[in-house]
PDB file of C-alpha atoms in Angstrom:
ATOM      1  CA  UNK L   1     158.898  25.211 -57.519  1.00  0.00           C
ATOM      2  CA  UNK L   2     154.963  24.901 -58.283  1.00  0.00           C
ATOM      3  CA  UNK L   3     153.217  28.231 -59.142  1.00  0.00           C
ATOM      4  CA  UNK L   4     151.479  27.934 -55.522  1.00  0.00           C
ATOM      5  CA  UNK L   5     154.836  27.690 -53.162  1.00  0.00           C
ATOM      6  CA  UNK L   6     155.735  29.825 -50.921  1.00  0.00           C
ATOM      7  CA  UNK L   7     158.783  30.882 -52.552  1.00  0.00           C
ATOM      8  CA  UNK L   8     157.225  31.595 -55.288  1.00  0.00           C
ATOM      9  CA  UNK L   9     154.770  34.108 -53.441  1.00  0.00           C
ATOM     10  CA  UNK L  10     157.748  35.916 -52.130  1.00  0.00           C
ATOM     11  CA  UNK L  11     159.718  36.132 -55.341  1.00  0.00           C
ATOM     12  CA  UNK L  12     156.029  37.935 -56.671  1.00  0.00           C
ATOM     13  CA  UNK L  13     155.925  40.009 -53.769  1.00  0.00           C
ATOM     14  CA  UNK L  14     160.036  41.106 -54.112  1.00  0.00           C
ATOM     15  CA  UNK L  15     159.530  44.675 -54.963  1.00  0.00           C
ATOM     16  CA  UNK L  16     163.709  45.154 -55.804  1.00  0.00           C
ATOM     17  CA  UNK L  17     163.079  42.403 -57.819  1.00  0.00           C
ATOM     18  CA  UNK L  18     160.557  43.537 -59.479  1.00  0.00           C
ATOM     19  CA  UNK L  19     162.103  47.400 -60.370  1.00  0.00           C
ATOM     20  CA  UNK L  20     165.430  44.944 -61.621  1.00  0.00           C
ATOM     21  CA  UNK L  21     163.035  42.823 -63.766  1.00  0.00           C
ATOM     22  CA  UNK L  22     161.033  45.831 -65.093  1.00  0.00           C
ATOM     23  CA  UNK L  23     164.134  47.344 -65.807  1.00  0.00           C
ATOM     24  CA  UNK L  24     165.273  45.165 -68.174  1.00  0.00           C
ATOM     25  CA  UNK L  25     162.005  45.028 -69.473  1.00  0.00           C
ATOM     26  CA  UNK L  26     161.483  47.155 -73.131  1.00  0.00           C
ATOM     27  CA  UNK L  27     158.505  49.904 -72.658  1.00  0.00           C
ATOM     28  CA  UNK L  28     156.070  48.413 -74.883  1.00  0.00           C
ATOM     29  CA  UNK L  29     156.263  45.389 -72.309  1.00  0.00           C
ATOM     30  CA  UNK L  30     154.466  47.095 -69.436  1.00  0.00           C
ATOM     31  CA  UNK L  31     150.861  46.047 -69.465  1.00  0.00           C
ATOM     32  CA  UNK L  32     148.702  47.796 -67.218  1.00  0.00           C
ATOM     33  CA  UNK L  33     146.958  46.087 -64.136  1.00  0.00           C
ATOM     34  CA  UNK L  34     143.031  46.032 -63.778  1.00  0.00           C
ATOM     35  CA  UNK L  35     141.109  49.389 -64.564  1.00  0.00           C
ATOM     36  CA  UNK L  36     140.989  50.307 -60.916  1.00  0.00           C
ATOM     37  CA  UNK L  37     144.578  49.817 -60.517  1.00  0.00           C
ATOM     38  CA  UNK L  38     144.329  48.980 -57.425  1.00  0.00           C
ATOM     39  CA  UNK L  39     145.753  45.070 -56.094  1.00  0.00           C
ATOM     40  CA  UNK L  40     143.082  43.220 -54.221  1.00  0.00           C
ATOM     41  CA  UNK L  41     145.510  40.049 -53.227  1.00  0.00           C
ATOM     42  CA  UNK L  42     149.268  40.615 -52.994  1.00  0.00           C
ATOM     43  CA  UNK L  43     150.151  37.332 -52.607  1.00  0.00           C
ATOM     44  CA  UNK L  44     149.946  34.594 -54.524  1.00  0.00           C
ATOM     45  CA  UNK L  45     150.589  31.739 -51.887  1.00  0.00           C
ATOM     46  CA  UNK L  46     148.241  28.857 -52.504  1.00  0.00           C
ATOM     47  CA  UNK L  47     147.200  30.430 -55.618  1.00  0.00           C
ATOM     48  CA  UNK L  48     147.533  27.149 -57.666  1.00  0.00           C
ATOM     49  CA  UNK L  49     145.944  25.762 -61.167  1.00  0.00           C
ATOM     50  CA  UNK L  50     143.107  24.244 -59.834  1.00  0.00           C
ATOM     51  CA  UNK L  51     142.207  27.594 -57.881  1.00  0.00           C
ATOM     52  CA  UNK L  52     143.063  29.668 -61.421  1.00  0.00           C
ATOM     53  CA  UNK L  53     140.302  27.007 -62.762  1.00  0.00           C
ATOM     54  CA  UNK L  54     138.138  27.647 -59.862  1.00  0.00           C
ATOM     55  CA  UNK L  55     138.390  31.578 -60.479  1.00  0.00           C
ATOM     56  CA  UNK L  56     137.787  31.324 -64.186  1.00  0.00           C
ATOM     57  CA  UNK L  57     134.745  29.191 -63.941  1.00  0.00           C
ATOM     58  CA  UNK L  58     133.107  31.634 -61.446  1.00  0.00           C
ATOM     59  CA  UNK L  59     134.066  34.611 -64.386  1.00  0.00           C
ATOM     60  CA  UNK L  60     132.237  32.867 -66.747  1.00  0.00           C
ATOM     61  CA  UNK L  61     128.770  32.216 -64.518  1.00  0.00           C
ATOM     62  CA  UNK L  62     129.278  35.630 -63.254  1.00  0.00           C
ATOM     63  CA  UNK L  63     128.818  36.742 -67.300  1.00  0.00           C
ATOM     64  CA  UNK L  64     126.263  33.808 -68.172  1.00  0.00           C
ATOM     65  CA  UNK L  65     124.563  35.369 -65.363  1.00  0.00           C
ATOM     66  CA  UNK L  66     124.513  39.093 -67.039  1.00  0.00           C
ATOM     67  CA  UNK L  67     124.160  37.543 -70.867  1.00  0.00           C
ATOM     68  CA  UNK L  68     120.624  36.334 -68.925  1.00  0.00           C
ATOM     69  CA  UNK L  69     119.861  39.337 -67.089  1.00  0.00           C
ATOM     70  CA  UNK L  70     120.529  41.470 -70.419  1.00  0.00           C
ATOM     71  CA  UNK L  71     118.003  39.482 -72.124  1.00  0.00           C
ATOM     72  CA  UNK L  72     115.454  39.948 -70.172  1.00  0.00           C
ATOM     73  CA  UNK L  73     115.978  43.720 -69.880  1.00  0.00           C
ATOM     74  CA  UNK L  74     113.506  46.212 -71.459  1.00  0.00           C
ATOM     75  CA  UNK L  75     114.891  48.009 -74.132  1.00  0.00           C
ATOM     76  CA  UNK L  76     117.258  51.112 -72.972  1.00  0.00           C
ATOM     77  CA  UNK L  77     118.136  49.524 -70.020  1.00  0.00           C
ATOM     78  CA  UNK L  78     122.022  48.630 -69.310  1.00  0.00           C
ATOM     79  CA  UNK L  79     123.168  45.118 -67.811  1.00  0.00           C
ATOM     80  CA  UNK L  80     125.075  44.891 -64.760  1.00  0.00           C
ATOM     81  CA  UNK L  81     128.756  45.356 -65.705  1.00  0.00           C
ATOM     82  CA  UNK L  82     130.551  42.104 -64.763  1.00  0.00           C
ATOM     83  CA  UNK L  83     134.055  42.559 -62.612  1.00  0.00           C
ATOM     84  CA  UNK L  84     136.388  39.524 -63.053  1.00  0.00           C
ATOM     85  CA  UNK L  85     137.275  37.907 -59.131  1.00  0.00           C
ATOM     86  CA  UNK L  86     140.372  39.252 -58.003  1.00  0.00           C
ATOM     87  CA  UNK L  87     143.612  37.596 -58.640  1.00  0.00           C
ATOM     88  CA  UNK L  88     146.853  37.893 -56.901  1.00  0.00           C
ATOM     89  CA  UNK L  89     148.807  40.495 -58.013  1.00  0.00           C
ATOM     90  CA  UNK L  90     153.103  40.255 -58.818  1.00  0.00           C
ATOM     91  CA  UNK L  91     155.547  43.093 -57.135  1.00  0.00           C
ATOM     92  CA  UNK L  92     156.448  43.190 -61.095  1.00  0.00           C
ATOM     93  CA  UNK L  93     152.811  44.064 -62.576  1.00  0.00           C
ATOM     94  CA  UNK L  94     152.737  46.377 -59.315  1.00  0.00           C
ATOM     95  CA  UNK L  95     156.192  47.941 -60.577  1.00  0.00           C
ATOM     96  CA  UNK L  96     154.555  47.883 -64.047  1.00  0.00           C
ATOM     97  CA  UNK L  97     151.349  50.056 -62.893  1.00  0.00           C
ATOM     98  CA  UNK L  98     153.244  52.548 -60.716  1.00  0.00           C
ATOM     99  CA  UNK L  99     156.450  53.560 -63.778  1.00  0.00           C
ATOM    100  CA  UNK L 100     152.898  53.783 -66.126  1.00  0.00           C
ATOM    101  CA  UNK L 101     151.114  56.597 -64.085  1.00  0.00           C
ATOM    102  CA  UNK L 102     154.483  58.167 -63.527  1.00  0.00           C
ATOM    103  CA  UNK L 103     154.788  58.656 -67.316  1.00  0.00           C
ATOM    104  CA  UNK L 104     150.866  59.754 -67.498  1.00  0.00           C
ATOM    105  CA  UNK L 105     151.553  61.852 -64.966  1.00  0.00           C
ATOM    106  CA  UNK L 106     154.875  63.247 -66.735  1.00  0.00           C
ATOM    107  CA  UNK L 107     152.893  63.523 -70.312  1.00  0.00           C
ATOM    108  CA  UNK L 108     150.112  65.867 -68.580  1.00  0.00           C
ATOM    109  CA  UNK L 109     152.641  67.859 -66.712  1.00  0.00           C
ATOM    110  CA  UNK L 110     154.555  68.460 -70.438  1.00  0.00           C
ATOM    111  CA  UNK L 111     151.270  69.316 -71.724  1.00  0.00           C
ATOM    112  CA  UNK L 112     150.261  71.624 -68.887  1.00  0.00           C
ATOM    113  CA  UNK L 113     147.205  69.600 -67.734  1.00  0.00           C
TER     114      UNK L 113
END
């Protein structure tokens, strides 16, 4: 099936499937989602090459864009912090996100934070 089906999108939005996948995942697997950790799109239904092209060319003017601004800044002043455009996100890196805060959360609770 292409990446942009609509089976596809529902296999990335399973959520069983995803706690059986991340299951037989090994820990050091798990990488965590963006820093808000928060999904913007939750499907990835028409989400196809030529839109992951699309997406990755507007990341790279949105940082051309602060590389200018931040070198025409006076000195002591920060550039604007560029944020990536949101890409769908898998019931798997969801699963991912949520069994890494619950061991956060379990590591400050052992240390009495």
């Amino acid at each position: 099936m292409p990446p942009g089906s609509r089976y596809r999108a529902a296999q990335d939005s399973d959520q069983r499937l995803a706690a059986r996948l991340a299951d037989l995942e090994p820990p050091s697997a798990a990488t965590s989602p963006e820093d808000d950790g928060i999904p913007v799109i939750t499907s990835s239904a028409g989400y196809t090459t030529e839109v992951h092209v699309l997406l990755a060319l507007c990341d790279l003017v949105q940082q051309l864009n602060a590389t200018l601004i931040a070198i025409n800044l006076p000195k002591g002043k920060q550039p604007p912090k560029v944020r990536p455009m949101p890409r769908p996100v898998t019931a798997i890196e969801r699963e991912r996100a949520q069994r890494e805060r619950s061991a956060v959360d379990e590591t400050l609770a052992d240390l009495g934070l």
